[in-house]
PDB file of C-alpha atoms in Angstrom:
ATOM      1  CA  UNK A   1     -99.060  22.586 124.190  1.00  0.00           C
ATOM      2  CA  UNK A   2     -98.794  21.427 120.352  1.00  0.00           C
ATOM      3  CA  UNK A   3     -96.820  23.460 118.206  1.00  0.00           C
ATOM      4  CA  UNK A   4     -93.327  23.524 115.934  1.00  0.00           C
ATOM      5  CA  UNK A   5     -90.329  25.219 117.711  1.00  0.00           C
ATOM      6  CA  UNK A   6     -87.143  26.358 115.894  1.00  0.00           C
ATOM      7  CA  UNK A   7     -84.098  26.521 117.689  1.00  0.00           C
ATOM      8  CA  UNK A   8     -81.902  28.674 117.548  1.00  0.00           C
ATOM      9  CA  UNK A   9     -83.989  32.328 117.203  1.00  0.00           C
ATOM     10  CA  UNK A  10     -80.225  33.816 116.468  1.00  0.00           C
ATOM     11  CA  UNK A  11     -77.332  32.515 115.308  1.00  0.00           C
ATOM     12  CA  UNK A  12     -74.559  33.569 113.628  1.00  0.00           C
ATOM     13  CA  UNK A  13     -71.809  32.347 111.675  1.00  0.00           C
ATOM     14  CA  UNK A  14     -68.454  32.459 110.390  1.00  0.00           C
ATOM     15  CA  UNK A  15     -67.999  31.901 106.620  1.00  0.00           C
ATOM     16  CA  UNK A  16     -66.789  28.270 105.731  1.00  0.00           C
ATOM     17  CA  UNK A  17     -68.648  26.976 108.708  1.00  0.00           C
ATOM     18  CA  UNK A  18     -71.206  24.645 108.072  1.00  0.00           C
ATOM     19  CA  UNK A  19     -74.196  25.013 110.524  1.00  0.00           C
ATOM     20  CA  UNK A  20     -77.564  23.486 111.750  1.00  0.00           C
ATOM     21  CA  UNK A  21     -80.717  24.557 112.571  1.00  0.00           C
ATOM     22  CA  UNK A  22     -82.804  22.836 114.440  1.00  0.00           C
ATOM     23  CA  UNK A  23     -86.746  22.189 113.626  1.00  0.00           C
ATOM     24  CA  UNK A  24     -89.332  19.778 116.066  1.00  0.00           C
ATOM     25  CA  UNK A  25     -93.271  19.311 115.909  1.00  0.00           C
ATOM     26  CA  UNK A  26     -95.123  17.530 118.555  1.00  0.00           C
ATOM     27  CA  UNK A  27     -98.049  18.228 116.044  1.00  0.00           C
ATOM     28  CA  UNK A  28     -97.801  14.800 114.802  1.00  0.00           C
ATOM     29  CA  UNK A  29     -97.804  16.105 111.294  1.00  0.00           C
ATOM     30  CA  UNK A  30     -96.173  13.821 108.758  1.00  0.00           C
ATOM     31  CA  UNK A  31     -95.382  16.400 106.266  1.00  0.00           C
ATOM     32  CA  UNK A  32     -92.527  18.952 107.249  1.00  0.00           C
ATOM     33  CA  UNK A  33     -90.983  22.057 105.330  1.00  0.00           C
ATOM     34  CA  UNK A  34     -88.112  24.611 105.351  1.00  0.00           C
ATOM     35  CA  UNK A  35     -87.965  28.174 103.870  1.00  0.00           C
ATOM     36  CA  UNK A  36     -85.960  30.660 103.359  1.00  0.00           C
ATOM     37  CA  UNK A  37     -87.134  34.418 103.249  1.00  0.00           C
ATOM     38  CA  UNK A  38     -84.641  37.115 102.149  1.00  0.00           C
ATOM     39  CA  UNK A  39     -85.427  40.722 103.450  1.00  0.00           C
ATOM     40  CA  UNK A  40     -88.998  42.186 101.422  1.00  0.00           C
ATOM     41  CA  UNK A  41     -89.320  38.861  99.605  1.00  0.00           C
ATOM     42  CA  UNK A  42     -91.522  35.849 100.136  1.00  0.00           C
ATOM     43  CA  UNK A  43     -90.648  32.344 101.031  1.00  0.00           C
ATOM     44  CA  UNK A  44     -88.573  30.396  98.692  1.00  0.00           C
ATOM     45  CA  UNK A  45     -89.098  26.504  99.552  1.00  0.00           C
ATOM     46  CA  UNK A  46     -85.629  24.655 100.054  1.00  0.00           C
ATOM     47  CA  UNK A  47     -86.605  21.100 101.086  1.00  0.00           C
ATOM     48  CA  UNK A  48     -89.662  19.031 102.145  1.00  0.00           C
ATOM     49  CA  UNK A  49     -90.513  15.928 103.675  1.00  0.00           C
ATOM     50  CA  UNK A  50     -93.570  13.837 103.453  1.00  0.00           C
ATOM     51  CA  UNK A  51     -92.269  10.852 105.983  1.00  0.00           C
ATOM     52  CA  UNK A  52     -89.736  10.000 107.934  1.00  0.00           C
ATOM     53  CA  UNK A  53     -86.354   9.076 105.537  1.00  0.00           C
ATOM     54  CA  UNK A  54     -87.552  10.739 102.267  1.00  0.00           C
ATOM     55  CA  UNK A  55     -87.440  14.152 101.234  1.00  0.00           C
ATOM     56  CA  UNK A  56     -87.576  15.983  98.329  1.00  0.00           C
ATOM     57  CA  UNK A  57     -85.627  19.391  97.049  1.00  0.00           C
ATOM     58  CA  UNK A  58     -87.653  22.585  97.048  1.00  0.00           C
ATOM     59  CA  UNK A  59     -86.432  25.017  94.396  1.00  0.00           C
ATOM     60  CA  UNK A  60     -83.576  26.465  95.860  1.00  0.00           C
ATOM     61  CA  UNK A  61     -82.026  23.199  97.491  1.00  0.00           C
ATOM     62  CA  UNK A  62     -78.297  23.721  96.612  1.00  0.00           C
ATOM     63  CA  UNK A  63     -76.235  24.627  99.757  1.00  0.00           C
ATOM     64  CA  UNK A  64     -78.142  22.901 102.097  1.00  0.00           C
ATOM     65  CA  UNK A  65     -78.761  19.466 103.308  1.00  0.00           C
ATOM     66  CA  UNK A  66     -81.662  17.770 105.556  1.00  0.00           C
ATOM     67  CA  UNK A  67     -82.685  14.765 107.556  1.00  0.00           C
ATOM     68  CA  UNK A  68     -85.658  13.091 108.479  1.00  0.00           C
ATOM     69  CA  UNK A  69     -85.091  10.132 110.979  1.00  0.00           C
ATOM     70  CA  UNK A  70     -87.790  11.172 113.306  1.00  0.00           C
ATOM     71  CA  UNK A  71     -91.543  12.319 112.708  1.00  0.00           C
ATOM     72  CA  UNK A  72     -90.545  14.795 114.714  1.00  0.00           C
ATOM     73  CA  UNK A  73     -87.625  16.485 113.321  1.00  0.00           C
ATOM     74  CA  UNK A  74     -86.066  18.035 110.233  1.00  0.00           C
ATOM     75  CA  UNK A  75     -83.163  19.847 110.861  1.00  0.00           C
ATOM     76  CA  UNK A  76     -81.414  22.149 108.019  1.00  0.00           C
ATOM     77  CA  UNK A  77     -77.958  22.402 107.879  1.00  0.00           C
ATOM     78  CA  UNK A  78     -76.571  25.353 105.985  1.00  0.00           C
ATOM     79  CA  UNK A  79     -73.133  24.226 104.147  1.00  0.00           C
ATOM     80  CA  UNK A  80     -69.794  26.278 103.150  1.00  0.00           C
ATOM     81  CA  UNK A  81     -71.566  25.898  99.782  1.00  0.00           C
ATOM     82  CA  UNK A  82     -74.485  27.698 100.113  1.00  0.00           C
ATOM     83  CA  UNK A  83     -72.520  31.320  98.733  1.00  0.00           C
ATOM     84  CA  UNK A  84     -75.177  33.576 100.470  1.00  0.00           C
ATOM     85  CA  UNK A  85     -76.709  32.049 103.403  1.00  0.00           C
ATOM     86  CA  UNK A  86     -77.714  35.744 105.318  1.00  0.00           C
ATOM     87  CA  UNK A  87     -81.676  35.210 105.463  1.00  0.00           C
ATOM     88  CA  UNK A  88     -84.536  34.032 107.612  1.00  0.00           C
ATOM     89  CA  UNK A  89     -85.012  30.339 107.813  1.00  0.00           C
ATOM     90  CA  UNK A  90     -88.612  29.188 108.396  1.00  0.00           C
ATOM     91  CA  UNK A  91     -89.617  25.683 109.405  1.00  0.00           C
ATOM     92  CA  UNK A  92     -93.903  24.440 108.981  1.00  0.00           C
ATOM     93  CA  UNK A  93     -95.347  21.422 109.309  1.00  0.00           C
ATOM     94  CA  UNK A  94     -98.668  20.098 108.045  1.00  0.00           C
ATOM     95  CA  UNK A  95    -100.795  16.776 107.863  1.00  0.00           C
ATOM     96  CA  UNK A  96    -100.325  14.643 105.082  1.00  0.00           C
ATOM     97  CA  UNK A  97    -103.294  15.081 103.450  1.00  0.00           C
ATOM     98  CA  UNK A  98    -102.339  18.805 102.570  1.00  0.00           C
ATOM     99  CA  UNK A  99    -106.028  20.347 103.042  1.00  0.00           C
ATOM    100  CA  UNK A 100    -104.711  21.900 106.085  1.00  0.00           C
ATOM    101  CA  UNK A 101    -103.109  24.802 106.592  1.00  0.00           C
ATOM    102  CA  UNK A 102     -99.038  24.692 107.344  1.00  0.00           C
ATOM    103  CA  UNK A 103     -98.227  25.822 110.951  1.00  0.00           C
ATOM    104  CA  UNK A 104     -94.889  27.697 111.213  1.00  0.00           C
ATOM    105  CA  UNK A 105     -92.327  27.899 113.933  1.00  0.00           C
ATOM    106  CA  UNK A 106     -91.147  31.138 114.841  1.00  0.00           C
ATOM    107  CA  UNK A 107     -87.723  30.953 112.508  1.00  0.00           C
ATOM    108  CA  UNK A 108     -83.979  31.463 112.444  1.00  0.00           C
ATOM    109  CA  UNK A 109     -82.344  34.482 111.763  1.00  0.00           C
ATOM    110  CA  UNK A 110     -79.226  33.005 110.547  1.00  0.00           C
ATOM    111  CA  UNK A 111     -76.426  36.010 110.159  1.00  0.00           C
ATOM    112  CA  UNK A 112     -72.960  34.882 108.231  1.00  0.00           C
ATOM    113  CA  UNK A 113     -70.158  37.079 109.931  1.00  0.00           C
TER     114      UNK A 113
ATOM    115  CA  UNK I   1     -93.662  24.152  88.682  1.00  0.00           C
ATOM    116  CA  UNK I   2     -95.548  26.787  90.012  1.00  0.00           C
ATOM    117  CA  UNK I   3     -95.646  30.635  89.151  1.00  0.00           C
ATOM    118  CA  UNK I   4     -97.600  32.745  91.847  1.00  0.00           C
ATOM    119  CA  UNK I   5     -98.169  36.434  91.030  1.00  0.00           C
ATOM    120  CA  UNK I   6     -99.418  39.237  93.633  1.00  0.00           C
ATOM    121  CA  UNK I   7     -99.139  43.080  94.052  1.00  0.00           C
ATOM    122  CA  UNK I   8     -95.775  44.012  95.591  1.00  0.00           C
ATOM    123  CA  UNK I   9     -97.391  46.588  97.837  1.00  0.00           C
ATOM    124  CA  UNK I  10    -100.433  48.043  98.040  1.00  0.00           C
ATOM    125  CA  UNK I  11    -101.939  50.981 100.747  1.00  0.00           C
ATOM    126  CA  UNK I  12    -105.623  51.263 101.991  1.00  0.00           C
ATOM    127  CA  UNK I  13    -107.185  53.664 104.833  1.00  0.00           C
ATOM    128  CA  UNK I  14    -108.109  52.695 108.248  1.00  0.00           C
ATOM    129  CA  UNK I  15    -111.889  51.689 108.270  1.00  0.00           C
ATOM    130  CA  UNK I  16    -112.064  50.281 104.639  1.00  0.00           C
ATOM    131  CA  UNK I  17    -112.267  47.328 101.894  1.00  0.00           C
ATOM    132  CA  UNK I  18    -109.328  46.176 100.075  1.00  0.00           C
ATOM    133  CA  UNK I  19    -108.770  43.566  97.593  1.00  0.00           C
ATOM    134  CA  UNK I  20    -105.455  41.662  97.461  1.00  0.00           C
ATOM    135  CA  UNK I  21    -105.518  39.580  93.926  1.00  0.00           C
ATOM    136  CA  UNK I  22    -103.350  36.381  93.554  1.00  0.00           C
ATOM    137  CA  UNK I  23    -103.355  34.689  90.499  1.00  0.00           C
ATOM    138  CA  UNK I  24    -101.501  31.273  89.906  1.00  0.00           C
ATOM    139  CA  UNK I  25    -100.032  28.697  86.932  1.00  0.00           C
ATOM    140  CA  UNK I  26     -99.527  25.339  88.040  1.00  0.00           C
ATOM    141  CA  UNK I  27     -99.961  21.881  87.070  1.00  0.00           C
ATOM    142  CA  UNK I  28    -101.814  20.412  90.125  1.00  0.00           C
ATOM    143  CA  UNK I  29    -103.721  22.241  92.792  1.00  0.00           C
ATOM    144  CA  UNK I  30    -104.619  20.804  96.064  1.00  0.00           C
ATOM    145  CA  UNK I  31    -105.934  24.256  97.465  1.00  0.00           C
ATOM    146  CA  UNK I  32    -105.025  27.361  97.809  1.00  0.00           C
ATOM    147  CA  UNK I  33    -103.742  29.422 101.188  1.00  0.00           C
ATOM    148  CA  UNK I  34    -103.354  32.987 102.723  1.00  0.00           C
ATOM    149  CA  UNK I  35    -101.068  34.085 105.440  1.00  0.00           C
ATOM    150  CA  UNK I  36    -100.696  36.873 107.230  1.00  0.00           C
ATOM    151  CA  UNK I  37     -96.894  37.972 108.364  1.00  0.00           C
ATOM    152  CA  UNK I  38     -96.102  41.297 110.186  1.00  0.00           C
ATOM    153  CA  UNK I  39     -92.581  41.917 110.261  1.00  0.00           C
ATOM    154  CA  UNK I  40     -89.673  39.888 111.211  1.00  0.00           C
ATOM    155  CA  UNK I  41     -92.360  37.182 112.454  1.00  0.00           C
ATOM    156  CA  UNK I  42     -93.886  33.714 111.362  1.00  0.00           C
ATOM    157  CA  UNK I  43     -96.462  33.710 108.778  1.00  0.00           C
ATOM    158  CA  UNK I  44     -99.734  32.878 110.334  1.00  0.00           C
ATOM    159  CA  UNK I  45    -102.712  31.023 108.958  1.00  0.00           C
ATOM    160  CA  UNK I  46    -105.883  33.068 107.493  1.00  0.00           C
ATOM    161  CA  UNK I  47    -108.133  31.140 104.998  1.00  0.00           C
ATOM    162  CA  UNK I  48    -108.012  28.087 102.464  1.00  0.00           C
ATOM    163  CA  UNK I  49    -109.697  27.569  99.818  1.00  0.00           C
ATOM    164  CA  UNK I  50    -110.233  24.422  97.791  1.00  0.00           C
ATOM    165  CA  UNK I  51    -113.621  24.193  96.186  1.00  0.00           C
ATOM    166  CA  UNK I  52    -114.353  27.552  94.120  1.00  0.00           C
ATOM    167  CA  UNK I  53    -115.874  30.394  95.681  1.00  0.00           C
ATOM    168  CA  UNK I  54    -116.250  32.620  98.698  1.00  0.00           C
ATOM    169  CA  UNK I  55    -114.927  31.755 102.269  1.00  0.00           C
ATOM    170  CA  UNK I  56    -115.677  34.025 104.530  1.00  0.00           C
ATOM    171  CA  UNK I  57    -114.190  34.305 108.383  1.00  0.00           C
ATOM    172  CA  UNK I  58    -115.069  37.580 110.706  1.00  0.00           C
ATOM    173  CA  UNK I  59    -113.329  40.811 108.481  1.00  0.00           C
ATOM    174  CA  UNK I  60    -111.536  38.356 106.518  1.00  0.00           C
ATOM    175  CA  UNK I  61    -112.676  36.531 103.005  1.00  0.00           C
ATOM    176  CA  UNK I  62    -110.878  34.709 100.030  1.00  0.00           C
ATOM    177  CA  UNK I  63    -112.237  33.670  97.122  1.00  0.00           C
ATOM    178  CA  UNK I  64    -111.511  31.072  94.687  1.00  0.00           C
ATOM    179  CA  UNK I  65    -111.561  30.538  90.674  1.00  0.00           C
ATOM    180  CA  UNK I  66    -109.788  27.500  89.889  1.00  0.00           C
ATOM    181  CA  UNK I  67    -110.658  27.842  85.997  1.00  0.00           C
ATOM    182  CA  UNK I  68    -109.172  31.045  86.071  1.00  0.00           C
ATOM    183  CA  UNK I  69    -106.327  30.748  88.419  1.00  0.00           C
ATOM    184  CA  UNK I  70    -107.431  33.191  90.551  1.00  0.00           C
ATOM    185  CA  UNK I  71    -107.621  34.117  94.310  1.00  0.00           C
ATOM    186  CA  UNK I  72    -108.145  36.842  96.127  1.00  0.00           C
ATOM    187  CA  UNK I  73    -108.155  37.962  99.937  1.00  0.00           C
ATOM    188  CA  UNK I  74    -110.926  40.812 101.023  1.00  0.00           C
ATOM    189  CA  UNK I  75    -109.994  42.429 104.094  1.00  0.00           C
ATOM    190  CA  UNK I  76    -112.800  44.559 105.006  1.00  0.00           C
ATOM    191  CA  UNK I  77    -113.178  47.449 108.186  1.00  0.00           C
ATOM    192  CA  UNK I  78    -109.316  47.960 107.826  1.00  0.00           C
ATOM    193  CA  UNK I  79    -107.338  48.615 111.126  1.00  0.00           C
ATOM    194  CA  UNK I  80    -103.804  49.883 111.882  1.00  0.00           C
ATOM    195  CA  UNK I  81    -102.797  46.243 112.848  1.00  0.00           C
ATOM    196  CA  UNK I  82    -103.844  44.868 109.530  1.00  0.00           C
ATOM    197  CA  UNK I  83    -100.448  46.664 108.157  1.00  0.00           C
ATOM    198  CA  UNK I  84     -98.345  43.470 107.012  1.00  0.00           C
ATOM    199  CA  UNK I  85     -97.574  41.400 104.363  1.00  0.00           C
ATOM    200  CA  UNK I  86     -99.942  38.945 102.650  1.00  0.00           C
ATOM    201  CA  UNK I  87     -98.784  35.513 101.181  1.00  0.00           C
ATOM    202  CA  UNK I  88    -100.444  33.788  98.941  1.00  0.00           C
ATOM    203  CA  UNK I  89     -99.764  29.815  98.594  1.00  0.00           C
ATOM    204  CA  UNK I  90    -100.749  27.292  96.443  1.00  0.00           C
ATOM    205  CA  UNK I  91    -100.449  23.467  97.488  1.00  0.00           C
ATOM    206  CA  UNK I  92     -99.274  21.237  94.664  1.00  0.00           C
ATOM    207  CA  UNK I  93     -99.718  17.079  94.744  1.00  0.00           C
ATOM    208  CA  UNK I  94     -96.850  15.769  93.229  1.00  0.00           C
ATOM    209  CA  UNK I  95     -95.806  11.747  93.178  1.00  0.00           C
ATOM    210  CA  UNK I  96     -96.409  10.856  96.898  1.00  0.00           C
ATOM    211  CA  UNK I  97     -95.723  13.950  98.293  1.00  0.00           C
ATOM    212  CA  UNK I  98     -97.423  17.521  98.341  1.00  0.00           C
ATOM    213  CA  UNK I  99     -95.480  21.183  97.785  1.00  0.00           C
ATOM    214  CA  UNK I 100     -96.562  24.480  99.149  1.00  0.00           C
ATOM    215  CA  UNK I 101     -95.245  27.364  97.679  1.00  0.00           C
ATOM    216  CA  UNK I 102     -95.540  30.836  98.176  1.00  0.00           C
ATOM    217  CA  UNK I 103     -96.053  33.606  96.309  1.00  0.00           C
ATOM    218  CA  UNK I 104     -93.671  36.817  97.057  1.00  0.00           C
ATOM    219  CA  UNK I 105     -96.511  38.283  99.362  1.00  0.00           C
ATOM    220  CA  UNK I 106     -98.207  41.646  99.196  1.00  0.00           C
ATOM    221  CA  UNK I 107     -97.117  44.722 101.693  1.00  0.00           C
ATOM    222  CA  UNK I 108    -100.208  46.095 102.827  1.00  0.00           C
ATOM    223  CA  UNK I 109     -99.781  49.620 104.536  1.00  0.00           C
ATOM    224  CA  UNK I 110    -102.962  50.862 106.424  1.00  0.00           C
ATOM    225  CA  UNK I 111    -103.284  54.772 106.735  1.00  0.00           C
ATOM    226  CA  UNK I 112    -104.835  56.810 109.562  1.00  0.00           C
TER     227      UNK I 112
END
């Protein structure tokens, strides 16, 4: 079956640590998001990707970092930087053309312990 | 940039209408979408709207005013399960690339 799967649905973490979450779509979408959703609020956009090796910073970018060397995949790793990474981490995908709607993998609930 | 404005909450009975408004500034628009999130779950997928006016899909309709920067979603025979929050997200072009962004979403609470 097609879809977008986020791995892990749990994780937690121990401050200073940098960690990864992991984000794949056998959709064959070329466009690829993350988000982050702090308790009662909506969806903040961190990064996006249109292809594979470019991607662009969302509005809250700092703290994190991304790759894109697959259509595939675009992880999100969460660095020491990022002061207040707690949250709800949301992957989507979409076709290039953006007149479709963004399908959304199940998320991350990312604790910092 | 984009600015997306909706009702923090909002609570309607079980059986009837209600309106959830969105209203938007940006500088491009490449449509507009609504989602539908219950708690501690994925956003999922309810209407789009491009072109302006009235989409309408089984109990569920959005409408579009792109002169006015203005959407709304009309949920209509309400049911318990319709208690969730409502995003509203706008699609921006930008160079070579597209943006979705989200408004802070509406809590809807349905009411016996």
């Amino acid at each position: 079956d097609g879809g977008i799967t986020q791995s892990p649905k749990y994780l937690f973490r121990k401050e200073g640590q940098n960690v990864t979450l992991s984000c794949e779509q056998n959709l064959n979408h070329d466009a690829m998001y993350w988000y982050r959703q702090d308790p009662g609020q909506g969806l903040r956009l961190i990064y996006y990707s249109q292809i594979v090796n470019d991607f662009q910073k969302g509005d809250i970018a700092e703290g994190y970092s991304v790759s894109r060397e697959k259509k595939e995949s675009f992880p999100l790793t969460v660095t020491s930087a990022q002061k207040n990474p707690t949250a709800f981490y949301l992957c989507a995908s979409s076709p290039w053309t953006g007149r479709t709607e963004a399908f959304f993998g199940q998320g991350t609930r990312l604790t910092v312990v | 940039g984009q600015n997306i404005d909706q009702p923090t909450e909002m609570t309607a009975t079980e059986g009837a209408i209600v309106q959830i408004n969105c209203t938007y500034q940006t500088s491009g628009f490449n449509g507009l979408f609504w989602y539908q999130q219950h708690a501690g779950e994925a956003p999922t997928f309810l209407s789009y709207n491009v072109l302006d006016g009235l989409e309408e899909k089984g109990r569920f309709s959005s409408f579009l005013s792109r002169s006015k920067g203005y959407s709304y979603l009309l949920l209509k025979e309400l049911q318990m399960k319709d208690s969730a929050s409502y995003l509203c997200a706008v699609m921006e072009p930008g160079a070579g690339s597209y943006q979705l962004t989200f408004g802070k979403g509406t809590k809807l609470s349905v009411i016996p």
